Short mmCIF file of N, CA and C in Angstrom, two decimals:
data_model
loop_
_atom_site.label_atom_id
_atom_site.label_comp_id
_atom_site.label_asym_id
_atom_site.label_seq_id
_atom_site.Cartn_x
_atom_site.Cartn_y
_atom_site.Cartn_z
N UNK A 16 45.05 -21.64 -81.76
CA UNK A 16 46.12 -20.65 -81.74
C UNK A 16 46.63 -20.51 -83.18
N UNK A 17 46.65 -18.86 -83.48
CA UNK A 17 47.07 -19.31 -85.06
C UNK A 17 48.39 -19.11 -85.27
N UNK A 18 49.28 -19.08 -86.05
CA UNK A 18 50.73 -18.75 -86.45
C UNK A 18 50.95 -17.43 -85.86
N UNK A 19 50.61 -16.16 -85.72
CA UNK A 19 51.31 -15.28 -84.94
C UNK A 19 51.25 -15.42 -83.72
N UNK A 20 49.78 -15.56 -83.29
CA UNK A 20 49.90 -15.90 -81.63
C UNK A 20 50.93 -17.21 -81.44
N UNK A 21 51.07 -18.53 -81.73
CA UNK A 21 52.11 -19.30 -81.41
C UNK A 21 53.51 -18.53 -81.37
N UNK A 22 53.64 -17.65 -82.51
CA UNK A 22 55.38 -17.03 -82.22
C UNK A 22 54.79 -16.05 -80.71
N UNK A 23 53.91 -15.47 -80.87
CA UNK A 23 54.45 -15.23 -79.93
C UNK A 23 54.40 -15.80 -78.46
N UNK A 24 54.09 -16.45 -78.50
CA UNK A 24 53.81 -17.35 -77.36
C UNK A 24 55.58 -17.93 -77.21
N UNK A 25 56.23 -18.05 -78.42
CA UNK A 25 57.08 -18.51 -78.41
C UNK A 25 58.10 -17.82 -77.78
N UNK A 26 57.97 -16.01 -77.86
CA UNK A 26 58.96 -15.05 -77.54
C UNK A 26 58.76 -14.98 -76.12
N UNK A 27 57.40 -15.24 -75.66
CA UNK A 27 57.38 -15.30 -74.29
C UNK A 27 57.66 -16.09 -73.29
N UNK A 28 58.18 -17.27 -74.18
CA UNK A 28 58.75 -18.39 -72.92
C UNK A 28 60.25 -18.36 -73.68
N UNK A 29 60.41 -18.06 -74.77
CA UNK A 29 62.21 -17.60 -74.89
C UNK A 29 62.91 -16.56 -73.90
N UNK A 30 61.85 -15.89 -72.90
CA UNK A 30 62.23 -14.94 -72.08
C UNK A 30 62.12 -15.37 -70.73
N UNK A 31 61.56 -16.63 -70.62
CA UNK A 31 61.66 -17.02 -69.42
C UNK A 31 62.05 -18.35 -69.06
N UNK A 32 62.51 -18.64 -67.63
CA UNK A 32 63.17 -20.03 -67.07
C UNK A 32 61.67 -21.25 -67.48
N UNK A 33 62.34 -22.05 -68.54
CA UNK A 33 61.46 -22.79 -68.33
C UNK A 33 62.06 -24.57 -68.39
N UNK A 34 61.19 -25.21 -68.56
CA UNK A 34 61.76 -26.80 -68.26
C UNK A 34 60.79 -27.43 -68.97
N UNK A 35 61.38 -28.02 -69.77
CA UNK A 35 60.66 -29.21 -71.09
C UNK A 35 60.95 -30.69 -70.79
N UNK A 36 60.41 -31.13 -70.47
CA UNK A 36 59.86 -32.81 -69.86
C UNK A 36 58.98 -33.60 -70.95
N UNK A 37 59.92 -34.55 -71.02
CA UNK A 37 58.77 -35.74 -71.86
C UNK A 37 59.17 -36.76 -70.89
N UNK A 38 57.76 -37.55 -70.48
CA UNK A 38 57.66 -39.08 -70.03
C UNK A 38 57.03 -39.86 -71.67
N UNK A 39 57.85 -41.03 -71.66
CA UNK A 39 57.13 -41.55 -73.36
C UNK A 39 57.35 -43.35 -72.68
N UNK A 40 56.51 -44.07 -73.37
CA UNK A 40 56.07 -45.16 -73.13
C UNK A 40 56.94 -45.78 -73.91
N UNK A 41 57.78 -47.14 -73.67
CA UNK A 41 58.36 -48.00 -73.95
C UNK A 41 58.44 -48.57 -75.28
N UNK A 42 57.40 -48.64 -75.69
CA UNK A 42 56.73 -48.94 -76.67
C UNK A 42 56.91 -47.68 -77.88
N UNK A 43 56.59 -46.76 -77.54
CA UNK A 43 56.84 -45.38 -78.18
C UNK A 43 57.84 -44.79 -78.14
N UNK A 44 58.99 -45.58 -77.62
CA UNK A 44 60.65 -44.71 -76.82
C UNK A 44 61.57 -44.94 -78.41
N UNK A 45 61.46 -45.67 -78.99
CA UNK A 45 62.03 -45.46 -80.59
C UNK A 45 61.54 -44.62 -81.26
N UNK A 46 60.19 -44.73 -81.38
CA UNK A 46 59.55 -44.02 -82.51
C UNK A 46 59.71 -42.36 -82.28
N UNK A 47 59.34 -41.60 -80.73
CA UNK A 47 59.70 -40.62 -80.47
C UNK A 47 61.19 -40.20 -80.44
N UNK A 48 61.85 -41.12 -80.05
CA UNK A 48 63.34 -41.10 -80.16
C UNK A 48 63.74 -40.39 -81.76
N UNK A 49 63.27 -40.83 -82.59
CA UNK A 49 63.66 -40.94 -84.10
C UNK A 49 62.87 -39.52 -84.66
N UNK A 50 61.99 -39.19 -84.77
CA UNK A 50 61.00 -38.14 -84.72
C UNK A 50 62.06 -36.63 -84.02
N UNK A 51 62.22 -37.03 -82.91
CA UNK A 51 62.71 -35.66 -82.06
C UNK A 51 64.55 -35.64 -82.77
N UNK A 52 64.98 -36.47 -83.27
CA UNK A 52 66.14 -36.43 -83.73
C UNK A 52 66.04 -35.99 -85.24
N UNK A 53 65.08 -36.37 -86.01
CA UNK A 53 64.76 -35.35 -87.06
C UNK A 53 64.36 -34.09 -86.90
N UNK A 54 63.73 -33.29 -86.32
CA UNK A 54 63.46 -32.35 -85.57
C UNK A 54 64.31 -31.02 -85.67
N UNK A 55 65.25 -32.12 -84.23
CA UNK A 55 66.01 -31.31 -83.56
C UNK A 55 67.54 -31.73 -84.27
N UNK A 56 67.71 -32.58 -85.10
CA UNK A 56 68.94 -33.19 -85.04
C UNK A 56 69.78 -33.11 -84.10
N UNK A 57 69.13 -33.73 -82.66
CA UNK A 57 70.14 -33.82 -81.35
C UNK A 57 68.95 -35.52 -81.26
N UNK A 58 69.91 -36.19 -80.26
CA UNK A 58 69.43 -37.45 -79.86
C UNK A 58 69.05 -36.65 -78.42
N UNK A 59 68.10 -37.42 -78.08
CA UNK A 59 67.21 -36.99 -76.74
C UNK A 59 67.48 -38.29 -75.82
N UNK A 60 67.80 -39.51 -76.18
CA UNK A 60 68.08 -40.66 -75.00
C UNK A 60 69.26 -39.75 -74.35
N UNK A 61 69.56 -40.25 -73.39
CA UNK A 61 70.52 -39.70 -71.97
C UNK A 61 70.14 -37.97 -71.56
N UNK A 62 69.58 -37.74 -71.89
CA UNK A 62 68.84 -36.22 -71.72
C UNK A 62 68.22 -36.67 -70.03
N UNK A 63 68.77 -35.61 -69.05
CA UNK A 63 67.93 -36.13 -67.99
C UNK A 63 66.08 -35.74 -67.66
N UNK A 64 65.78 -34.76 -68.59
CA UNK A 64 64.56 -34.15 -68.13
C UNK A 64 63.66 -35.49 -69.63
N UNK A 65 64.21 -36.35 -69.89
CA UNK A 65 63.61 -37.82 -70.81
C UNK A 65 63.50 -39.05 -70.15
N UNK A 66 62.32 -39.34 -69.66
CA UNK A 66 62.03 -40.36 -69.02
C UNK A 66 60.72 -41.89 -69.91
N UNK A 67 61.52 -43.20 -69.64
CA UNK A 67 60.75 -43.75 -70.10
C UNK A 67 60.25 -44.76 -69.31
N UNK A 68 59.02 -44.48 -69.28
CA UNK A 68 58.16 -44.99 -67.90
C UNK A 68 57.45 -45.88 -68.86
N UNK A 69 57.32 -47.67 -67.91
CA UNK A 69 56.70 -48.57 -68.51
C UNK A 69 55.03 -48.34 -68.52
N UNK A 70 54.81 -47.58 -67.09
CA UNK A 70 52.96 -47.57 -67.38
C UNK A 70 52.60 -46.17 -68.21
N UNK A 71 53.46 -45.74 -68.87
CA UNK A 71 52.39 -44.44 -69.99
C UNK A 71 51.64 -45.10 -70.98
N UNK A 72 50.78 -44.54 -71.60
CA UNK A 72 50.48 -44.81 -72.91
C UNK A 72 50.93 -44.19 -73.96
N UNK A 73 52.15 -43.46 -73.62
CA UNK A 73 52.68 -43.01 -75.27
C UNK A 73 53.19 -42.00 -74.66
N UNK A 74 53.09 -41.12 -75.24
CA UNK A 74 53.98 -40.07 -74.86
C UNK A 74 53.52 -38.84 -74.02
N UNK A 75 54.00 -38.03 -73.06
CA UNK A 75 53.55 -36.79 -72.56
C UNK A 75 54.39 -36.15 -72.25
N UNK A 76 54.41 -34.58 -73.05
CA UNK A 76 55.39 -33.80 -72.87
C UNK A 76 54.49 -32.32 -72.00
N UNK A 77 55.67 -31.56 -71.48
CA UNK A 77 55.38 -30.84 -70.39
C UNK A 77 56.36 -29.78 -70.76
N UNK A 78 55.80 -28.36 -70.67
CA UNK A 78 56.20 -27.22 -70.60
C UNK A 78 56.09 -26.44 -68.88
N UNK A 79 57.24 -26.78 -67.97
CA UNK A 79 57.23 -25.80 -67.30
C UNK A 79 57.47 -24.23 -67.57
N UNK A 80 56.97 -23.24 -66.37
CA UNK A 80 57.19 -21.72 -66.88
C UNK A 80 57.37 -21.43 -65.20
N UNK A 81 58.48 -21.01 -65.32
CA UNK A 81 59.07 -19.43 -64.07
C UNK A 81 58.08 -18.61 -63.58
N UNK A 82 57.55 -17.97 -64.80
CA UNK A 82 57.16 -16.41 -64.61
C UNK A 82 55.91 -16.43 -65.22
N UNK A 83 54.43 -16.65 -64.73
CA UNK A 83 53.52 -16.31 -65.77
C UNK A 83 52.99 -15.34 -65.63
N UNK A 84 53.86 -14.47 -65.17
CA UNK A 84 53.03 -12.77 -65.02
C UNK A 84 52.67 -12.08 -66.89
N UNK A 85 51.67 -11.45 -66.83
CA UNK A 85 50.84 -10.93 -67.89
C UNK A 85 50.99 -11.69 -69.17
N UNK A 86 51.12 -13.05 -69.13
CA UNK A 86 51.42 -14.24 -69.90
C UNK A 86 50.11 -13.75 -70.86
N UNK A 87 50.38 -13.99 -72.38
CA UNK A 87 49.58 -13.97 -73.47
C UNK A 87 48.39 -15.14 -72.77
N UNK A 88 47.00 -14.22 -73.43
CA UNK A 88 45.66 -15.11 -72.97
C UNK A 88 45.87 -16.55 -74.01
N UNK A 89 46.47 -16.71 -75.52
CA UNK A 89 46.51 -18.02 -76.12
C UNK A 89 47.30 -18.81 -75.25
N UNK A 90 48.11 -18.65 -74.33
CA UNK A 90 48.53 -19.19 -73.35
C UNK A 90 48.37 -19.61 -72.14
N UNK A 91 47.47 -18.92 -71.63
CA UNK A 91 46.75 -18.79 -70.39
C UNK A 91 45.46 -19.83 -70.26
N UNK A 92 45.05 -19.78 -71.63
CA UNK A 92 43.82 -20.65 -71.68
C UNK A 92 44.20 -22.28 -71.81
N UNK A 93 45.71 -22.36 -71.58
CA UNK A 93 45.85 -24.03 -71.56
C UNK A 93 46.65 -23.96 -70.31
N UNK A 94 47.27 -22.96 -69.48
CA UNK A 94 47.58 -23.47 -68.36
C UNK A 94 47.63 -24.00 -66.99
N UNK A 95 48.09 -24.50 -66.22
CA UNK A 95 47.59 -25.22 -65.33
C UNK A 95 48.15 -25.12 -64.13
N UNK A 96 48.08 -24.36 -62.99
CA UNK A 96 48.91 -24.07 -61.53
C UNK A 96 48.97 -24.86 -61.25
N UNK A 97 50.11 -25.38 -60.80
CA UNK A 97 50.60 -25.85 -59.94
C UNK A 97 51.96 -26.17 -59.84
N UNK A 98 52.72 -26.58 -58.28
CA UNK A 98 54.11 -26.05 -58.14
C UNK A 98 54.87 -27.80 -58.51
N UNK A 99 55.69 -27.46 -59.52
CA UNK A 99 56.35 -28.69 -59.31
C UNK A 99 58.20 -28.11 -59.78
N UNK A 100 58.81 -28.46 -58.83
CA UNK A 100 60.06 -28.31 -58.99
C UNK A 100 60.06 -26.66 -59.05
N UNK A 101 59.59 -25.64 -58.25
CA UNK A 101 59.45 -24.18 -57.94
C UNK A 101 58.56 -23.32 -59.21
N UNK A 102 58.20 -24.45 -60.18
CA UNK A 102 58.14 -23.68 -61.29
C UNK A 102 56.26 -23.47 -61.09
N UNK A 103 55.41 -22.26 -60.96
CA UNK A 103 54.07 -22.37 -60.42
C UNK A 103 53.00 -22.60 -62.07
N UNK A 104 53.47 -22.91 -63.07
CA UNK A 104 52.42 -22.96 -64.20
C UNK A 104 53.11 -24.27 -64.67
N UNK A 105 52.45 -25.11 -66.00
CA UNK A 105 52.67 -25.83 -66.72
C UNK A 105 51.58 -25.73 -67.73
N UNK A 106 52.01 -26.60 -68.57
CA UNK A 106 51.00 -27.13 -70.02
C UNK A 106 51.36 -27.96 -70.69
N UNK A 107 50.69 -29.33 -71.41
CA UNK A 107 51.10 -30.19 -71.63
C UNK A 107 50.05 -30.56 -72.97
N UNK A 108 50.57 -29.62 -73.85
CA UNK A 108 50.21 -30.10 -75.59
C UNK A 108 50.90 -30.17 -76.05
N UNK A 109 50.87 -31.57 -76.42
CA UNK A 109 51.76 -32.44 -77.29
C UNK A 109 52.20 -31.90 -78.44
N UNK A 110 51.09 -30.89 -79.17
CA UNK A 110 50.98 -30.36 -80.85
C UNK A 110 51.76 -29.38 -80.31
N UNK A 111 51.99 -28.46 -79.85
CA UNK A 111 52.22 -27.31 -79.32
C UNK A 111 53.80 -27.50 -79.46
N UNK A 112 53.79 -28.40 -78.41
CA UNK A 112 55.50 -28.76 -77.64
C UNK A 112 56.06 -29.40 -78.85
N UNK A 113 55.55 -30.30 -79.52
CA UNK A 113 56.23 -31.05 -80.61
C UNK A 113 56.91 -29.53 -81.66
N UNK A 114 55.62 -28.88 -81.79
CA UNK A 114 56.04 -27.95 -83.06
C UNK A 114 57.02 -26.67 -82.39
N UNK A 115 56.99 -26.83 -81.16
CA UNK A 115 58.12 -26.18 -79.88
C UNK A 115 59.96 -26.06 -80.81
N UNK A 116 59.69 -27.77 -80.82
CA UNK A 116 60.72 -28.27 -81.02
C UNK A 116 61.70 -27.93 -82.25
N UNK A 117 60.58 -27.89 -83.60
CA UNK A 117 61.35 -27.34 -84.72
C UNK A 117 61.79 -25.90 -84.64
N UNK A 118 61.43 -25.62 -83.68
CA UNK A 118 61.91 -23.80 -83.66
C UNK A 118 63.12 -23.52 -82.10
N UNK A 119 63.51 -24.70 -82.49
CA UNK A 119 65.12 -24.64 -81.70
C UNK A 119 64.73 -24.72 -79.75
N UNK A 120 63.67 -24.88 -79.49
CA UNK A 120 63.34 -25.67 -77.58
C UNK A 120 63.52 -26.84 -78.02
N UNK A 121 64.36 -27.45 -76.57
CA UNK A 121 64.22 -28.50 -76.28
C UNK A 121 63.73 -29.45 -75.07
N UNK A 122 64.23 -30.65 -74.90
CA UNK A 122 63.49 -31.21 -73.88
C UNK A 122 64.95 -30.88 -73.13
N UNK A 123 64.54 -30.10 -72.07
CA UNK A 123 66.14 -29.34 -71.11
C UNK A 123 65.76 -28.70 -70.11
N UNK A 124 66.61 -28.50 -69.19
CA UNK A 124 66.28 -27.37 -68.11
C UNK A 124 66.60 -26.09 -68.70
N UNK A 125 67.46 -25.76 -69.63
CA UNK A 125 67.75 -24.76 -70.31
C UNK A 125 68.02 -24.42 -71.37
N UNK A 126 67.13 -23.19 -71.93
CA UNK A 126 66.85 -23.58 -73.49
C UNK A 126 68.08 -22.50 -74.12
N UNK A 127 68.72 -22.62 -75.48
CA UNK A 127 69.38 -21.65 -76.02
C UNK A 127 68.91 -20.74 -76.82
N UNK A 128 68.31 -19.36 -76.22
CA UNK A 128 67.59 -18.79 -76.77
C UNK A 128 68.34 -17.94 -78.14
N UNK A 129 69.84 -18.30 -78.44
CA UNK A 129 70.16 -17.47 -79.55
C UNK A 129 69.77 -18.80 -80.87
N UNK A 130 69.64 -19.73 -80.33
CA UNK A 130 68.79 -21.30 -81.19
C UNK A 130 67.72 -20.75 -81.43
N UNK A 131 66.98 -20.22 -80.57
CA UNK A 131 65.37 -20.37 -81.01
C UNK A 131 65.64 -19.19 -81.99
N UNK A 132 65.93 -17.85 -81.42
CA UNK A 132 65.89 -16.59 -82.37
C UNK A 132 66.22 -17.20 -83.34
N UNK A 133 67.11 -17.53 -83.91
CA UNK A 133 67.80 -17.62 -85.65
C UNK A 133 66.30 -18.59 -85.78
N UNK A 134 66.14 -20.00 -85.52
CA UNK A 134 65.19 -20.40 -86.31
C UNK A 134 63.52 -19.64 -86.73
N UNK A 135 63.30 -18.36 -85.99
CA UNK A 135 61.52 -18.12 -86.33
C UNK A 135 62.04 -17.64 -87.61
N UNK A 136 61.34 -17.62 -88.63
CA UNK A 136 60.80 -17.44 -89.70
C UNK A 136 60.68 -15.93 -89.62
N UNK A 137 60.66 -15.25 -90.54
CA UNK A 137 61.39 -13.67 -90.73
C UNK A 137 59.50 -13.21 -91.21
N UNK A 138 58.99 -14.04 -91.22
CA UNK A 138 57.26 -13.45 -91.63
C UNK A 138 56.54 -12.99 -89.76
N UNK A 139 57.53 -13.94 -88.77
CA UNK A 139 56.92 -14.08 -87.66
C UNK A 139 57.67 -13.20 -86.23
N UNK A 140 58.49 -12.47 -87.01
CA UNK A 140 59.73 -11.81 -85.91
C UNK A 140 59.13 -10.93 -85.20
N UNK A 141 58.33 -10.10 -85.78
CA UNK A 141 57.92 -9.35 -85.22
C UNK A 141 56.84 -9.74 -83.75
N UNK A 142 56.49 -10.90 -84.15
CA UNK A 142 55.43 -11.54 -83.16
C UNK A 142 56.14 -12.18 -81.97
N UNK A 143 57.38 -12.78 -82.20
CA UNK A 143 58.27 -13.29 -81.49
C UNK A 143 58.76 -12.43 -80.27
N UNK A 144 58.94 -10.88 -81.21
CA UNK A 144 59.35 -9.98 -80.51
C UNK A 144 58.66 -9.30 -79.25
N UNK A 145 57.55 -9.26 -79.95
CA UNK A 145 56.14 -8.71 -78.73
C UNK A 145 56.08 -9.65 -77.45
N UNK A 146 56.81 -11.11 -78.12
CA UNK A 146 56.31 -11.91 -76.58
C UNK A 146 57.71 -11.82 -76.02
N UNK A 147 58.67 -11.67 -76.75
CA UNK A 147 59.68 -11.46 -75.66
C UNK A 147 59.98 -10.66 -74.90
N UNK A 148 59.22 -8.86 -75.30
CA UNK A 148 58.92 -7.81 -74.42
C UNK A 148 57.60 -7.81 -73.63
N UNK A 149 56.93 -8.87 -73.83
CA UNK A 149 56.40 -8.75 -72.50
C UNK A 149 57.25 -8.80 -70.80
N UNK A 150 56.73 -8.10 -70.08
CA UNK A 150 57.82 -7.75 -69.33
C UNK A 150 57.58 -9.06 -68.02
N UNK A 151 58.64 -8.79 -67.52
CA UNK A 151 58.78 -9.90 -66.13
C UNK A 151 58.48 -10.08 -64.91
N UNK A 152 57.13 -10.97 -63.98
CA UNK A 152 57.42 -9.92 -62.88
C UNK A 152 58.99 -9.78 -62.15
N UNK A 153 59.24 -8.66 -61.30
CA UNK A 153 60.26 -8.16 -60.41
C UNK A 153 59.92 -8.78 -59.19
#
């Protein structure tokens, strides 16, 4: 996926209900801890959608999505049906979701999409924009 398709990939889940989940391994619960607080400069311990489960091997983060009607194909080609918590798609790249993060998503049931807008990069707005008019199904 290159830099425009990611924004816009980005405008298209700034337009929709989605849910960001990390399970991270015990072992890895500092190091990600410290990482996502540079990031995001927010602390992620007491976050309820942050879970630290003793049998992971490290970390796995999760992009639920609402709505994947006419969802961009750079998107489509990593996702995965199925229903968990009403939401019928997911995807779970780590590179993806991590670099999610510097552009104002978080690990939440609800993201602040006037956060994400201000952070894209003014080379990428326009791309941002295309995915946020992709339209919804009704």
């Amino acid at each position: 996926m290159n830099d425009s398709q990611f924004f816009e990939v980005l405008g298209f889940l700034s337009n929709r209900n989605i849910l960001i989940e990390a399970e991270v391994s015990k072992k890895v619960a500092t190091k990600f801890e410290r990482e996502y607080l540079e990031m995001t400069g927010e602390l992620v311990r007491g976050v309820p959608e942050y879970y630290i489960i003793d049998d992971k091997w490290g970390k796995e983060l999760r992009v639920y999505i609402s709505d994947i009607a006419n969802v961009p194909s750079q998107l489509s080609s990593i996702l995965r049906t199925d229903t968990y918590k009403g939401y019928p798609a997911r995807f779970n790249n780590n590179d993806i979701i991590t670099r999610m993060f510097r552009y104002g998503f978080r690990i939440a049931s609800v993201q602040d999409r006037a956060l994400i807008e201000k952070s894209i990069p003014a080379d990428y707005q326009g791309d941002f924009k295309k995915g946020q008019e992709i339209i919804l199904l009704k």
